[in-house]
mmCIF file of C-alpha atoms and ligand atoms in Angstrom:
data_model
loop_
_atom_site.group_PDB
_atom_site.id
_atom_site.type_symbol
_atom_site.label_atom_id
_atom_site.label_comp_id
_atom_site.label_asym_id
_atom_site.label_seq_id
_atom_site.Cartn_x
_atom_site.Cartn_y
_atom_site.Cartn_z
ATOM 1 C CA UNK A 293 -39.087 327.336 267.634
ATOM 2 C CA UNK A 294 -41.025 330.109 266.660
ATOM 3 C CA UNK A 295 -39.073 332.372 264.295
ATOM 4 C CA UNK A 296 -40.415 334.132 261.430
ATOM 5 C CA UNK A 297 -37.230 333.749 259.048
ATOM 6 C CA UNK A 298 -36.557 330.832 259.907
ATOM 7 C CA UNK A 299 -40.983 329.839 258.418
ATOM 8 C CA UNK A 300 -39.923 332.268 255.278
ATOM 9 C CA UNK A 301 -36.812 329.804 254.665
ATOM 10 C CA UNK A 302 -38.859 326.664 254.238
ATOM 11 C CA UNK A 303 -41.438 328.330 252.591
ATOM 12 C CA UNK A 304 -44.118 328.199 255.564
ATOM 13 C CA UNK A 305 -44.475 331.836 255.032
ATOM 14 C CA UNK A 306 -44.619 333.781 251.454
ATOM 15 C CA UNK A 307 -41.646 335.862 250.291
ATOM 16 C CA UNK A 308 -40.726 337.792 247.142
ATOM 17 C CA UNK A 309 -37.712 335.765 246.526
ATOM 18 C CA UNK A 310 -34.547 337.329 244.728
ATOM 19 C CA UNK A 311 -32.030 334.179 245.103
ATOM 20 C CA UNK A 312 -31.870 331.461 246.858
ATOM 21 C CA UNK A 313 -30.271 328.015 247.152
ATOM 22 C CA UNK A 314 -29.507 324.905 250.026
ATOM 23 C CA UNK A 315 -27.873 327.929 252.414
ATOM 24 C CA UNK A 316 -29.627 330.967 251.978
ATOM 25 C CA UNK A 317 -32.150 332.999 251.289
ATOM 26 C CA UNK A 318 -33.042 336.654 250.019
ATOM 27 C CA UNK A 319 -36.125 337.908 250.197
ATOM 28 C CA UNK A 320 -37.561 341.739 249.340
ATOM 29 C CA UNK A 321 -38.014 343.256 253.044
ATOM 30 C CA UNK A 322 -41.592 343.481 253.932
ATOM 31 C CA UNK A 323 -40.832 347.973 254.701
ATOM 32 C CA UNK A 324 -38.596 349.003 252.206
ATOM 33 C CA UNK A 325 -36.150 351.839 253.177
ATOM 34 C CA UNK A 326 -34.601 352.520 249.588
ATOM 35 C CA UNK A 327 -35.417 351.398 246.308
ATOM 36 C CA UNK A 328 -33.857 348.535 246.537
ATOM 37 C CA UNK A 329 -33.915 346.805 250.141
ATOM 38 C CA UNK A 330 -33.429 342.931 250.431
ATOM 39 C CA UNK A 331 -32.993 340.948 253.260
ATOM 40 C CA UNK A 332 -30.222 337.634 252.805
ATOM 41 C CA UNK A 333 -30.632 335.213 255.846
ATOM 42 C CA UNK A 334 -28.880 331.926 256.233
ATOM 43 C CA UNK A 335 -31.306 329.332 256.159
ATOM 44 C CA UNK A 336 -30.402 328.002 259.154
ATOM 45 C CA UNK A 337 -31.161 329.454 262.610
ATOM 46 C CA UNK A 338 -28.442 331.764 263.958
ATOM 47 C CA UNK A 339 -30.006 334.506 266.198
ATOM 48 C CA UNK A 340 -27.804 337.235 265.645
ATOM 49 C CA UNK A 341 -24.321 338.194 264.954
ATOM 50 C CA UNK A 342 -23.007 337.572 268.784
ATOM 51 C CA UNK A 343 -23.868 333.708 267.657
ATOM 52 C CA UNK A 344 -21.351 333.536 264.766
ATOM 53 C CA UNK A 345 -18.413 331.541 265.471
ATOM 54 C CA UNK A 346 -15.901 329.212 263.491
ATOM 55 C CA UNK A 347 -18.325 326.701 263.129
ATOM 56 C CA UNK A 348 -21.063 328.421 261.381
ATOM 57 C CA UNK A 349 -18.952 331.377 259.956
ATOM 58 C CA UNK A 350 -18.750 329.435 256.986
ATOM 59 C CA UNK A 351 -22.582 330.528 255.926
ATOM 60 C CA UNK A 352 -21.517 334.176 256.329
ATOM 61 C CA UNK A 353 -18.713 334.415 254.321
ATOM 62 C CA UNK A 354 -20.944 332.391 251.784
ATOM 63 C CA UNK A 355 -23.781 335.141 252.213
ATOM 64 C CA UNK A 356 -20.824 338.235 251.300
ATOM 65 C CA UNK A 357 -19.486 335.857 248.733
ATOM 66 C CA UNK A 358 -23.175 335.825 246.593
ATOM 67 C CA UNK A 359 -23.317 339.571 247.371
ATOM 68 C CA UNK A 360 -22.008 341.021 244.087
ATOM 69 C CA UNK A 361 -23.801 338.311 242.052
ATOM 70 C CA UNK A 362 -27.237 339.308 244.503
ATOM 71 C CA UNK A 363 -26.236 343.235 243.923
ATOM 72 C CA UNK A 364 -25.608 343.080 240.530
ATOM 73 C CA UNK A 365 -28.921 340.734 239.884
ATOM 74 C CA UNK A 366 -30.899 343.816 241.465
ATOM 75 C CA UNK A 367 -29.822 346.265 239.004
ATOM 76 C CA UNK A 368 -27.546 348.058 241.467
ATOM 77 C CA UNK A 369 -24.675 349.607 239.783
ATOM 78 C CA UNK A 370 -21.589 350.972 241.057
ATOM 79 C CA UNK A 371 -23.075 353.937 242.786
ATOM 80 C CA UNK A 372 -22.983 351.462 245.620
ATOM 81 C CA UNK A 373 -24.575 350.112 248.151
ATOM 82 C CA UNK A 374 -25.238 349.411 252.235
ATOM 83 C CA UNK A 375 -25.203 346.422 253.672
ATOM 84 C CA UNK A 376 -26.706 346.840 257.436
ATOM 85 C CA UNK A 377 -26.536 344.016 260.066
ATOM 86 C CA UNK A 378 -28.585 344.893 263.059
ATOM 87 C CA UNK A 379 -27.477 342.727 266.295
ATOM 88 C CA UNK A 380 -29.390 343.151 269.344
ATOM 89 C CA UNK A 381 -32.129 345.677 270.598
ATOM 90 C CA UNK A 382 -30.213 348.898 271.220
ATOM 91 C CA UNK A 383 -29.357 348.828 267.041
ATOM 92 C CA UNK A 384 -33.157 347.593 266.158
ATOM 93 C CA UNK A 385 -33.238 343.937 266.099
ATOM 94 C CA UNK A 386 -36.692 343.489 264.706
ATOM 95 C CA UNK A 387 -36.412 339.494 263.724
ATOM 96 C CA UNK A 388 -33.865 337.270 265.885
ATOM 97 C CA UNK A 389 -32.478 335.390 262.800
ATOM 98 C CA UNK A 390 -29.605 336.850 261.275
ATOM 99 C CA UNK A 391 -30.016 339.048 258.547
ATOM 100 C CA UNK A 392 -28.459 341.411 256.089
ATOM 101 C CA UNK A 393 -30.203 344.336 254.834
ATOM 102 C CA UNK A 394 -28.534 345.394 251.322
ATOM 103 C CA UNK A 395 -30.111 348.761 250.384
ATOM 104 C CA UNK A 396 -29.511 350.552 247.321
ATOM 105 C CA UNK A 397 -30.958 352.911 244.804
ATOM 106 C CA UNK A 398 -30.958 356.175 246.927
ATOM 107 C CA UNK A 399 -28.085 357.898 248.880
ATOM 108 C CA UNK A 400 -26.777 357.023 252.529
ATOM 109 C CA UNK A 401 -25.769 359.439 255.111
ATOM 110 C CA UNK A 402 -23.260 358.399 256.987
ATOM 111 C CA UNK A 403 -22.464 358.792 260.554
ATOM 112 C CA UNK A 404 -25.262 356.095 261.225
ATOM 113 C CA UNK A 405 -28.169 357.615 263.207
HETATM 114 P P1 AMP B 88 -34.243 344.199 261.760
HETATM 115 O O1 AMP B 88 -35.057 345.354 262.295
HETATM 116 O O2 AMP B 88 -32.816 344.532 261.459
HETATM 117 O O3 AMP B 88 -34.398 342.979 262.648
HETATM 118 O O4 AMP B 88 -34.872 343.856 260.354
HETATM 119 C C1 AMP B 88 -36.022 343.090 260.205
HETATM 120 C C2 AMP B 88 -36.604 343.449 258.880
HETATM 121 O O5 AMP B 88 -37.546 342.453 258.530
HETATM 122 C C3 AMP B 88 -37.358 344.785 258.843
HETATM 123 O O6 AMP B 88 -36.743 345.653 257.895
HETATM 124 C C4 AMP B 88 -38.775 344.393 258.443
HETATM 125 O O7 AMP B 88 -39.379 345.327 257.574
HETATM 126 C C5 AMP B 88 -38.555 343.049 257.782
HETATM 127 N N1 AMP B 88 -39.678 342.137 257.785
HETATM 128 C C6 AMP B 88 -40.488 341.816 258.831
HETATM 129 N N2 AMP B 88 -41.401 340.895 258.461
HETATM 130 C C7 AMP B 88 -41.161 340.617 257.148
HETATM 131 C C8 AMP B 88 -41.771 339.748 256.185
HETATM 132 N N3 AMP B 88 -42.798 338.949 256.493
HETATM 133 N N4 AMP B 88 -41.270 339.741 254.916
HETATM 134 C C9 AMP B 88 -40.230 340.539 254.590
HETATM 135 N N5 AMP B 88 -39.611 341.370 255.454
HETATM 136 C C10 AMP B 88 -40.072 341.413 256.718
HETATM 137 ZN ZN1 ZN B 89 -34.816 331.414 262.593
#
């Protein structure tokens, strides 16, 4: 299968790394749109967020679990943060490997555009 996240998760392609372990990955995005912008991905392939189900849920909550420890790693305080999950072409699905963007440093208007 062809999918670039899935080549930065075994290392096949370079990343700036921020954590990692056997589950996921979380890698400075490539385009930054704040300050701080990281992208966590399981490491294993799930497409997008119509493909989570009970069986593989289990990464996900692991991914919002290691959030805080990710957030706070970064530097960002308790100004906050976003964490943006893009599923499917009409909201920008770039990569077809699930991903969180966490963006911080800067403020966030909010209705989404
Ligand atoms: P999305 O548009 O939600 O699918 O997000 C995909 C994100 O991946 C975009 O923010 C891109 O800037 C980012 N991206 C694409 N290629 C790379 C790469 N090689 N390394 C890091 N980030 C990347
Ligand atoms: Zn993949």
């Amino acid at each position: 299968m062809d999918c670039l996240f899935c080549a930065i998760a075994n290392g096949d392609i370079p990343s700036q790394k921020v954590y990692e372990d056997d589950k996921i990955l979380a890698f400075k995005d490539i385009d930054p749109q704040a300050p701080v912008h990281v992208l966590i991905i399981p490491k294993q392939h799930i497409k997008w967020a119509f493909d989570i189900t009970q069986k593989n849920s289990g990464v996900v909550a692991y991914i919002f679990e290691k959030i805080p420890e990710i957030a706070k790693d970064l530097g960002v305080d308790e100004k906050g943060f976003r964490i943006v999950n893009n599923c499917g072409d009409a909201a920008g699905q770039s990569v077809k490997h699930l991903h969180f963007h966490l963006l911080a440093g800067r403020e966030f208007s909010w209705p989404a555009g």
